[in-house]
Short mmCIF file of C-alpha atoms and ligand atoms in Angstrom, two decimals:
data_model
loop_
_atom_site.label_atom_id
_atom_site.label_comp_id
_atom_site.label_asym_id
_atom_site.label_seq_id
_atom_site.Cartn_x
_atom_site.Cartn_y
_atom_site.Cartn_z
CA MET A 1 -12.08 32.63 -29.62
CA LYS A 2 -11.62 30.58 -32.41
CA ARG A 3 -11.83 26.77 -32.22
CA LEU A 4 -9.05 24.81 -33.64
CA GLY A 5 -9.54 21.42 -36.13
CA MET A 6 -7.45 18.54 -35.47
CA GLY A 7 -6.86 15.65 -37.68
CA LEU A 8 -5.52 12.50 -36.39
CA ILE A 9 -3.37 10.19 -39.04
CA GLY A 10 -2.82 6.38 -37.72
CA PRO A 11 -5.47 5.29 -35.14
CA GLY A 12 -3.62 2.85 -32.87
CA PHE A 13 -3.45 1.94 -29.17
CA VAL A 14 -2.33 5.89 -28.56
CA ALA A 15 -4.70 7.30 -31.24
CA ALA A 16 -7.60 7.32 -28.63
CA HIS A 17 -5.47 9.16 -25.71
CA HIS A 18 -4.84 11.91 -28.74
CA ILE A 19 -8.69 12.27 -28.96
CA ASP A 20 -9.95 12.39 -25.46
CA ALA A 21 -6.34 14.89 -24.81
CA VAL A 22 -8.15 17.79 -27.48
CA ARG A 23 -11.60 17.01 -26.09
CA ARG A 24 -10.65 17.42 -22.91
CA LEU A 25 -8.91 20.85 -23.70
CA GLY A 26 -12.52 22.02 -24.92
CA ASP A 27 -11.48 24.39 -27.23
CA VAL A 28 -10.48 21.93 -29.99
CA ASP A 29 -12.43 19.79 -32.96
CA VAL A 30 -11.35 16.58 -33.69
CA ILE A 31 -12.33 17.03 -37.54
CA ALA A 32 -10.87 13.96 -38.97
CA VAL A 33 -9.19 10.78 -38.76
CA ALA A 34 -7.37 8.41 -41.36
CA GLY A 35 -6.56 4.67 -41.45
CA SER A 36 -4.58 2.60 -43.65
CA SER A 37 -7.92 1.59 -45.46
CA GLN A 38 -10.92 3.19 -45.87
CA GLN A 39 -12.48 0.58 -43.82
CA SER A 40 -10.16 0.64 -40.95
CA ALA A 41 -10.46 4.51 -40.87
CA ASP A 42 -14.71 4.38 -40.91
CA LYS A 43 -14.37 1.95 -37.73
CA LYS A 44 -12.19 3.87 -36.31
CA ALA A 45 -13.87 7.14 -36.94
CA ARG A 46 -16.80 5.49 -35.28
CA GLU A 47 -15.43 4.52 -32.19
CA TYR A 48 -14.17 7.78 -31.84
CA LYS A 49 -17.31 9.47 -32.91
CA VAL A 50 -15.43 11.42 -35.71
CA ASP A 51 -17.39 13.09 -38.23
CA ARG A 52 -14.92 12.60 -41.39
CA ALA A 53 -13.00 9.40 -41.63
CA TYR A 54 -10.35 9.43 -44.66
CA ALA A 55 -8.43 6.16 -46.20
CA ASP A 56 -5.10 8.86 -47.61
CA TYR A 57 -3.42 11.13 -44.98
CA HIS A 58 -2.79 13.86 -47.64
CA ALA A 59 -6.68 14.04 -47.28
CA VAL A 60 -6.70 15.11 -43.72
CA ILE A 61 -3.84 17.49 -43.95
CA ALA A 62 -5.47 19.49 -47.45
CA ASP A 63 -8.73 19.80 -45.40
CA PRO A 64 -9.28 23.45 -44.43
CA ASP A 65 -10.54 22.68 -40.95
CA VAL A 66 -7.52 20.76 -39.70
CA ASP A 67 -5.06 22.94 -37.98
CA VAL A 68 -3.44 20.22 -36.29
CA ILE A 69 -1.77 17.07 -37.09
CA HIS A 70 -1.50 14.56 -34.74
CA ASN A 71 0.87 11.56 -36.03
CA THR A 72 0.11 8.16 -34.72
CA THR A 73 1.49 6.13 -37.36
CA PRO A 74 3.79 3.20 -36.92
CA ASN A 75 7.53 4.60 -37.21
CA TYR A 76 8.25 4.45 -40.95
CA LEU A 77 5.51 6.64 -41.55
CA HIS A 78 6.51 9.51 -39.51
CA PHE A 79 8.76 11.13 -41.68
CA PRO A 80 6.23 11.51 -44.96
CA VAL A 81 3.55 12.45 -43.33
CA VAL A 82 5.22 15.00 -40.76
CA MET A 83 7.02 16.18 -43.93
CA ALA A 84 3.67 16.47 -45.95
CA ALA A 85 1.50 18.08 -42.63
CA LEU A 86 4.95 20.66 -42.31
CA ASN A 87 4.83 21.26 -46.31
CA ALA A 88 0.83 22.54 -45.95
CA GLY A 89 1.76 25.08 -42.38
CA LYS A 90 0.32 22.43 -40.32
CA HIS A 91 1.21 22.30 -36.54
CA VAL A 92 2.23 18.95 -36.04
CA ILE A 93 1.76 16.83 -32.41
CA SER A 94 4.05 13.52 -33.42
CA ASP A 95 4.82 10.02 -31.99
CA LYS A 96 7.93 8.87 -30.75
CA PRO A 97 10.14 8.21 -31.87
CA LEU A 98 10.19 10.93 -34.23
CA ALA A 99 12.12 9.38 -36.98
CA LEU A 100 13.46 6.04 -38.55
CA ASN A 101 17.25 7.67 -38.17
CA PRO A 102 18.89 10.66 -37.02
CA ASP A 103 19.02 11.97 -40.62
CA GLU A 104 15.25 11.82 -41.13
CA ALA A 105 15.08 13.24 -38.08
CA ARG A 106 16.94 16.53 -38.19
CA GLN A 107 15.24 17.15 -41.58
CA MET A 108 11.66 16.84 -39.83
CA ARG A 109 13.30 19.57 -36.99
CA ASP A 110 14.62 22.01 -39.98
CA ALA A 111 11.74 21.65 -41.93
CA ALA A 112 9.26 22.59 -38.57
CA VAL A 113 11.38 25.15 -37.35
CA ALA A 114 11.51 26.83 -41.21
CA ALA A 115 7.60 26.29 -41.39
CA LYS A 116 7.40 28.15 -37.84
CA VAL A 117 4.83 26.17 -36.58
CA ALA A 118 4.25 24.13 -33.46
CA HIS A 119 5.87 21.01 -33.15
CA ALA A 120 5.70 18.69 -30.59
CA VAL A 121 6.70 15.26 -29.77
CA THR A 122 5.01 13.10 -27.34
CA PHE A 123 7.56 12.24 -24.63
CA ASN A 124 4.57 12.30 -22.47
CA TYR A 125 6.53 11.16 -19.11
CA ARG A 126 7.52 14.82 -18.69
CA GLY A 127 4.27 15.83 -18.24
CA ASN A 128 3.92 14.87 -14.79
CA PRO A 129 3.20 17.49 -11.82
CA LEU A 130 6.31 15.10 -9.95
CA VAL A 131 8.43 15.29 -12.88
CA GLN A 132 8.55 18.90 -12.95
CA GLN A 133 8.83 19.11 -9.16
CA ALA A 134 12.16 16.88 -9.67
CA ARG A 135 13.40 19.40 -12.54
CA GLY A 136 12.27 22.31 -10.85
CA MET A 137 14.41 20.87 -7.62
CA VAL A 138 17.45 20.07 -9.66
CA ALA A 139 17.52 23.27 -11.59
CA ASN A 140 17.32 25.32 -7.99
CA GLY A 141 20.95 23.52 -7.07
CA GLU A 142 18.17 21.50 -4.31
CA LEU A 143 20.55 18.13 -5.35
CA GLY A 144 23.74 19.84 -5.16
CA ASP A 145 26.42 18.66 -7.73
CA LEU A 146 24.78 15.81 -9.52
CA SER A 147 27.11 12.41 -9.75
CA PHE A 148 24.98 9.83 -10.86
CA ILE A 149 21.80 9.20 -12.90
CA HIS A 150 20.56 6.11 -13.40
CA GLY A 151 16.93 3.69 -13.83
CA TYR A 152 15.25 1.83 -15.88
CA TYR A 153 12.23 0.98 -18.22
CA LEU A 154 10.93 -2.13 -18.38
CA GLN A 155 7.88 -3.74 -19.76
CA ASP A 156 6.47 -7.29 -20.35
CA TRP A 157 3.88 -7.19 -22.99
CA MET A 158 6.73 -8.60 -25.57
CA THR A 159 6.79 -11.73 -23.58
CA ASP A 160 4.50 -13.74 -25.97
CA PRO A 161 6.68 -14.62 -28.87
CA ASN A 162 3.38 -14.71 -30.08
CA VAL A 163 2.77 -10.80 -30.12
CA TYR A 164 4.33 -9.59 -33.51
CA SER A 165 3.66 -6.23 -34.74
CA TRP A 166 5.54 -3.49 -36.96
CA ARG A 167 7.73 -2.78 -33.84
CA SER A 168 9.61 -6.49 -34.51
CA ASP A 169 9.47 -5.29 -38.22
CA PRO A 170 13.08 -3.40 -39.16
CA THR A 171 11.32 -1.78 -42.36
CA LYS A 172 8.62 -0.39 -40.44
CA GLY A 173 9.54 -0.17 -36.89
CA GLY A 174 13.36 0.78 -37.76
CA ALA A 175 16.21 -1.04 -36.61
CA THR A 176 15.75 -0.80 -32.91
CA SER A 177 12.50 -2.05 -30.93
CA ALA A 178 12.93 -1.39 -27.37
CA LEU A 179 15.93 0.90 -27.04
CA GLY A 180 13.65 3.62 -29.27
CA ASP A 181 9.84 2.55 -28.07
CA ILE A 182 11.03 2.95 -24.44
CA GLY A 183 14.19 3.79 -24.06
CA SER A 184 14.12 7.22 -25.60
CA HIS A 185 11.74 8.04 -23.07
CA TRP A 186 14.05 7.21 -20.28
CA CYS A 187 16.77 9.09 -22.04
CA ASP A 188 14.86 12.25 -22.81
CA LEU A 189 13.16 12.25 -19.29
CA ALA A 190 16.84 11.44 -17.66
CA GLU A 191 18.15 15.09 -20.03
CA HIS A 192 14.59 17.01 -19.16
CA VAL A 193 15.04 16.50 -15.37
CA SER A 194 18.48 16.49 -14.80
CA GLY A 195 19.24 19.49 -16.87
CA LEU A 196 22.47 17.64 -18.32
CA LYS A 197 23.15 15.93 -21.81
CA ILE A 198 24.04 12.66 -22.13
CA GLU A 199 27.73 13.05 -24.17
CA SER A 200 28.97 9.38 -24.86
CA VAL A 201 26.99 5.56 -23.99
CA LEU A 202 28.36 2.07 -24.20
CA ALA A 203 25.33 -0.18 -25.22
CA GLU A 204 24.91 -4.29 -24.81
CA LEU A 205 21.76 -5.23 -26.45
CA THR A 206 20.11 -8.54 -27.04
CA THR A 207 16.92 -9.93 -28.49
CA VAL A 208 15.78 -12.32 -26.14
CA ILE A 209 13.08 -13.26 -28.30
CA ASP A 210 14.61 -13.93 -31.65
CA VAL A 211 11.83 -15.77 -33.34
CA ARG A 212 7.89 -14.15 -33.29
CA TYR A 213 4.90 -15.61 -34.56
CA SER A 214 2.93 -13.49 -37.35
CA SER A 215 -0.86 -13.93 -38.21
CA GLY A 216 0.06 -11.17 -40.68
CA VAL A 217 -2.05 -8.74 -38.59
CA SER A 218 0.21 -6.25 -36.39
CA ALA A 219 -0.70 -6.31 -32.84
CA GLU A 220 -1.67 -2.65 -31.35
CA ALA A 221 0.73 -2.19 -28.01
CA PHE A 222 -0.10 -4.14 -25.24
CA SER A 223 -2.68 -6.20 -26.64
CA LYS A 224 -2.21 -10.49 -26.38
CA GLY A 225 -0.44 -12.79 -28.76
CA GLY A 226 -3.85 -14.53 -30.19
CA SER A 227 -4.06 -18.23 -31.38
CA SER A 228 -4.72 -17.78 -34.74
CA GLU A 229 -2.57 -19.63 -37.44
CA ARG A 230 1.05 -18.13 -37.42
CA ILE A 231 4.44 -17.72 -39.71
CA ALA A 232 7.55 -17.88 -37.74
CA VAL A 233 9.55 -14.09 -38.32
CA GLU A 234 13.17 -13.99 -37.14
CA THR A 235 13.75 -10.88 -35.06
CA ARG A 236 16.93 -8.91 -34.89
CA SER A 237 16.05 -5.70 -33.03
CA GLU A 238 16.68 -5.55 -29.17
CA ASP A 239 14.30 -6.36 -26.61
CA LEU A 240 16.56 -6.03 -24.06
CA GLY A 241 19.41 -3.51 -23.16
CA SER A 242 21.93 -2.12 -20.82
CA VAL A 243 23.59 1.14 -21.38
CA LEU A 244 26.23 3.37 -19.82
CA LEU A 245 26.32 6.77 -19.79
CA ARG A 246 28.43 9.56 -19.09
CA PHE A 247 26.75 13.22 -19.35
CA GLU A 248 28.53 16.28 -20.66
CA SER A 249 29.10 17.59 -17.05
CA GLY A 250 31.11 14.51 -15.69
CA ALA A 251 28.11 12.69 -14.23
CA LYS A 252 27.51 8.80 -14.97
CA GLY A 253 24.84 7.03 -15.36
CA CYS A 254 23.14 3.81 -16.42
CA PHE A 255 19.76 2.46 -17.55
CA SER A 256 18.10 -0.52 -18.60
CA VAL A 257 15.70 -1.23 -21.21
CA GLY A 258 13.35 -4.92 -21.66
CA GLN A 259 10.12 -5.28 -23.33
CA VAL A 260 10.20 -9.17 -22.48
CA LEU A 261 10.48 -8.95 -18.47
CA PRO A 262 7.33 -10.55 -16.74
CA GLY A 263 5.41 -8.63 -14.30
CA HIS A 264 7.16 -5.53 -15.59
CA LYS A 265 4.13 -3.70 -16.97
CA ASN A 266 4.91 0.27 -17.73
CA ASP A 267 7.65 -0.27 -15.42
CA LEU A 268 9.98 3.15 -15.86
CA GLN A 269 12.39 4.60 -12.89
CA LEU A 270 14.57 7.52 -13.08
CA GLU A 271 16.85 7.88 -10.17
CA ILE A 272 19.42 10.99 -9.55
CA ASN A 273 22.01 11.42 -6.86
CA GLY A 274 23.58 14.47 -6.17
CA SER A 275 25.93 15.68 -3.36
CA ALA A 276 22.91 17.47 -1.12
CA CYS A 277 20.27 14.76 -1.46
CA SER A 278 18.69 12.32 -4.36
CA LEU A 279 15.11 11.89 -5.97
CA LYS A 280 13.81 9.11 -7.26
CA TRP A 281 10.51 8.91 -9.47
CA ARG A 282 8.55 5.55 -10.59
CA GLN A 283 5.92 6.08 -13.48
CA GLU A 284 3.70 3.31 -11.59
CA GLU A 285 3.40 5.07 -8.72
CA GLN A 286 3.66 8.59 -10.45
CA ASN A 287 1.80 10.54 -7.48
CA GLU A 288 5.11 9.70 -5.15
CA LEU A 289 8.64 11.26 -5.10
CA TRP A 290 11.00 10.00 -3.23
CA ILE A 291 13.82 12.63 -1.31
CA GLY A 292 16.43 10.55 0.02
CA TYR A 293 19.38 12.13 2.45
CA HIS A 294 22.49 11.33 4.32
CA ASP A 295 22.23 13.02 7.19
CA ARG A 296 17.95 12.90 7.59
CA PRO A 297 15.19 10.63 7.30
CA ASN A 298 14.33 10.24 3.65
CA SER A 299 11.13 11.68 2.56
CA ILE A 300 8.15 11.33 0.11
CA MET A 301 6.48 14.05 -1.81
CA ALA A 302 3.04 13.48 -2.75
CA LYS A 303 1.50 15.24 -5.83
CA ASP A 304 -0.64 17.34 -4.25
CA PRO A 305 -1.24 21.11 -5.64
CA SER A 306 -0.30 22.77 -1.98
CA LEU A 307 2.95 21.23 -1.85
CA VAL A 308 4.60 21.19 -5.11
CA SER A 309 6.39 24.45 -6.53
CA PRO A 310 4.00 26.93 -8.52
CA GLU A 311 5.62 25.19 -11.84
CA ALA A 312 4.29 21.88 -11.32
CA ARG A 313 1.58 23.11 -9.64
CA ARG A 314 0.07 24.00 -13.45
CA TYR A 315 0.21 20.46 -13.94
CA THR A 316 -1.73 19.05 -11.19
CA HIS A 317 -5.60 18.31 -11.68
CA LEU A 318 -6.84 17.11 -8.09
CA PRO A 319 -6.32 17.89 -4.63
CA GLY A 320 -4.01 15.74 -2.65
CA GLY A 321 -4.70 12.18 -2.43
CA HIS A 322 -6.51 12.14 -5.49
CA GLN A 323 -4.08 9.72 -7.86
CA GLU A 324 -3.87 11.05 -11.14
CA GLY A 325 -2.51 9.02 -13.96
CA TRP A 326 -0.81 8.39 -17.14
CA ALA A 327 -3.88 10.10 -19.31
CA ASP A 328 -3.54 13.28 -16.96
CA ALA A 329 0.28 13.81 -18.17
CA PHE A 330 -0.32 12.98 -21.53
CA PHE A 331 -2.98 15.47 -21.53
CA ASN A 332 -0.62 17.85 -19.98
CA VAL A 333 2.03 17.50 -23.06
CA ILE A 334 -1.19 17.97 -25.34
CA SER A 335 -2.51 20.94 -23.81
CA ASP A 336 0.80 22.68 -23.49
CA ALA A 337 1.44 22.21 -27.38
CA TYR A 338 -1.74 23.55 -27.64
CA LYS A 339 -0.68 26.53 -25.92
CA TRP A 340 1.88 27.16 -28.02
CA ILE A 341 -0.33 27.30 -30.91
CA ARG A 342 -2.96 29.56 -29.57
CA GLU A 343 0.24 31.97 -28.43
CA GLY A 344 1.75 31.89 -31.81
CA ALA A 345 4.05 29.19 -32.00
CA ALA A 346 6.99 31.41 -31.26
CA PRO A 347 10.64 29.85 -30.39
CA GLU A 348 10.68 32.41 -27.33
CA LEU A 349 7.35 31.56 -26.26
CA LYS A 350 7.24 27.45 -26.28
CA PRO A 351 6.56 26.22 -22.72
CA ALA A 352 9.80 24.95 -21.35
CA MET A 353 8.09 21.06 -20.22
CA LEU A 354 7.06 20.68 -23.81
CA PRO A 355 8.69 18.52 -25.84
CA THR A 356 9.65 19.33 -29.31
CA PHE A 357 11.39 17.74 -33.05
CA GLU A 358 14.65 19.40 -31.32
CA ASP A 359 13.97 16.66 -28.85
CA GLY A 360 12.92 13.88 -30.53
CA TYR A 361 15.72 14.31 -33.12
CA ARG A 362 18.46 15.12 -30.21
CA SER A 363 16.62 11.35 -28.93
CA ASN A 364 17.11 9.80 -32.71
CA CYS A 365 20.63 10.65 -32.20
CA LEU A 366 21.05 9.05 -28.50
CA VAL A 367 19.56 5.71 -29.75
CA ASP A 368 21.85 5.87 -32.97
CA ALA A 369 24.74 6.19 -30.76
CA MET A 370 23.65 3.12 -28.63
CA LEU A 371 22.87 1.43 -31.48
CA LYS A 372 26.69 1.81 -33.25
CA SER A 373 28.07 1.29 -29.60
CA HIS A 374 26.99 -2.20 -29.83
CA ALA A 375 27.50 -2.78 -33.23
CA ALA A 376 31.31 -2.12 -32.50
CA GLY A 377 31.55 -4.64 -29.86
CA GLY A 378 30.38 -2.43 -26.86
CA VAL A 379 32.65 0.83 -26.64
CA TRP A 380 32.10 4.23 -25.91
CA HIS A 381 30.66 5.71 -28.71
CA LYS A 382 30.20 9.92 -28.49
CA VAL A 383 26.38 11.12 -29.45
CA GLU A 384 26.44 12.93 -32.98
CA TYR A 385 23.74 15.77 -32.98
CA PHE A 386 23.67 19.13 -33.99
CA PRO A 387 21.62 21.61 -32.54
CA GLY A 388 19.18 23.87 -34.50
C1 LIG B 401 4.39 0.47 -25.85
O1 LIG B 401 6.05 -0.21 -25.83
C2 LIG B 401 4.24 2.02 -25.31
O2 LIG B 401 3.22 2.12 -25.92
C3 LIG B 401 5.35 2.83 -25.88
O3 LIG B 401 5.22 3.08 -27.44
C4 LIG B 401 4.56 4.32 -24.96
O4 LIG B 401 5.56 5.49 -25.61
C5 LIG B 401 4.87 3.91 -23.79
O5 LIG B 401 4.49 5.41 -22.96
C6 LIG B 401 4.08 2.90 -23.36
O6 LIG B 401 4.40 1.91 -23.90
#
């Protein structure tokens, strides 16, 4: 079997996990990385043990040994990088949010479909076996009619005002912070697991820390603020927010996001209540799925290949009691993307779990509706989305 070549553009926090995941596949070579300068690219190439380092992302895209581009750049570069890769006929795996706004994301979706290549967005929480177990249970009708879909995604790594990165800079991160960075994951998961689409939203957003102190160097996610000399920068994008949801089926929902909530590290929770039972999955305890009943004791399903459905089983890698984690779920998404590539990337062959640019575009539409709802004073706003 021909080995595939991978090229990575934008080596930040998550880049190492893209590289680990493709190396774990065993039949993909990490050919090259591109950074913002030759110096940073060389440094990352040494760190990741990659032979080729480029200062210009066009060079990775043009490299004939690269079949698949992984885009891990700051948000404002997603559009030019991904469009250049698609124009060159390369398969693309991009970080979320797919784009700065729905218009860009729609163009990226359309270009990917026209290029007939594989396209994926790293909504990586889908890759967890118990998320797929929950999705299967809902799809099989085991929950009955769904009434309420709710939860949160809370973090604390931006609590320190000395944490300043491109995410807080609207020219680089976009108009949104918490919603785009982590609310996008929650909404994707809620729609993916429930099988229902959010029809309209009502958002209340806040910027808790409205002045941050920049050292001039963009901080990686989860890095500490540090103590070098800094300049004050006003931040306008939300670091806290709550959103009410109406689903197309009539089901209701709500979720909160926050990046400045001490003690919450990567605290994503999704709960779905149906007429027959409820399900709850929490990222920080991802090897357990809570099942709630009205007329018998509640139970916990462990991530155990001998207990989960066959569809979920293929995303487990270890026997019951052997904890799997964030990187394993991330690997599952990358693995499905390469499976799709190997099989020719025809739309009908896409693995059901794999999030694509269609999902990335949809996510941009959801966040945009939330921003508009808040800007209008917290009123219901219909999601504007044009399926491909
Ligand atoms: C930072 O908030 C971040 O790294 C996100 O960008 C990721 O998508 C999420 O999985 C973990 O947190």
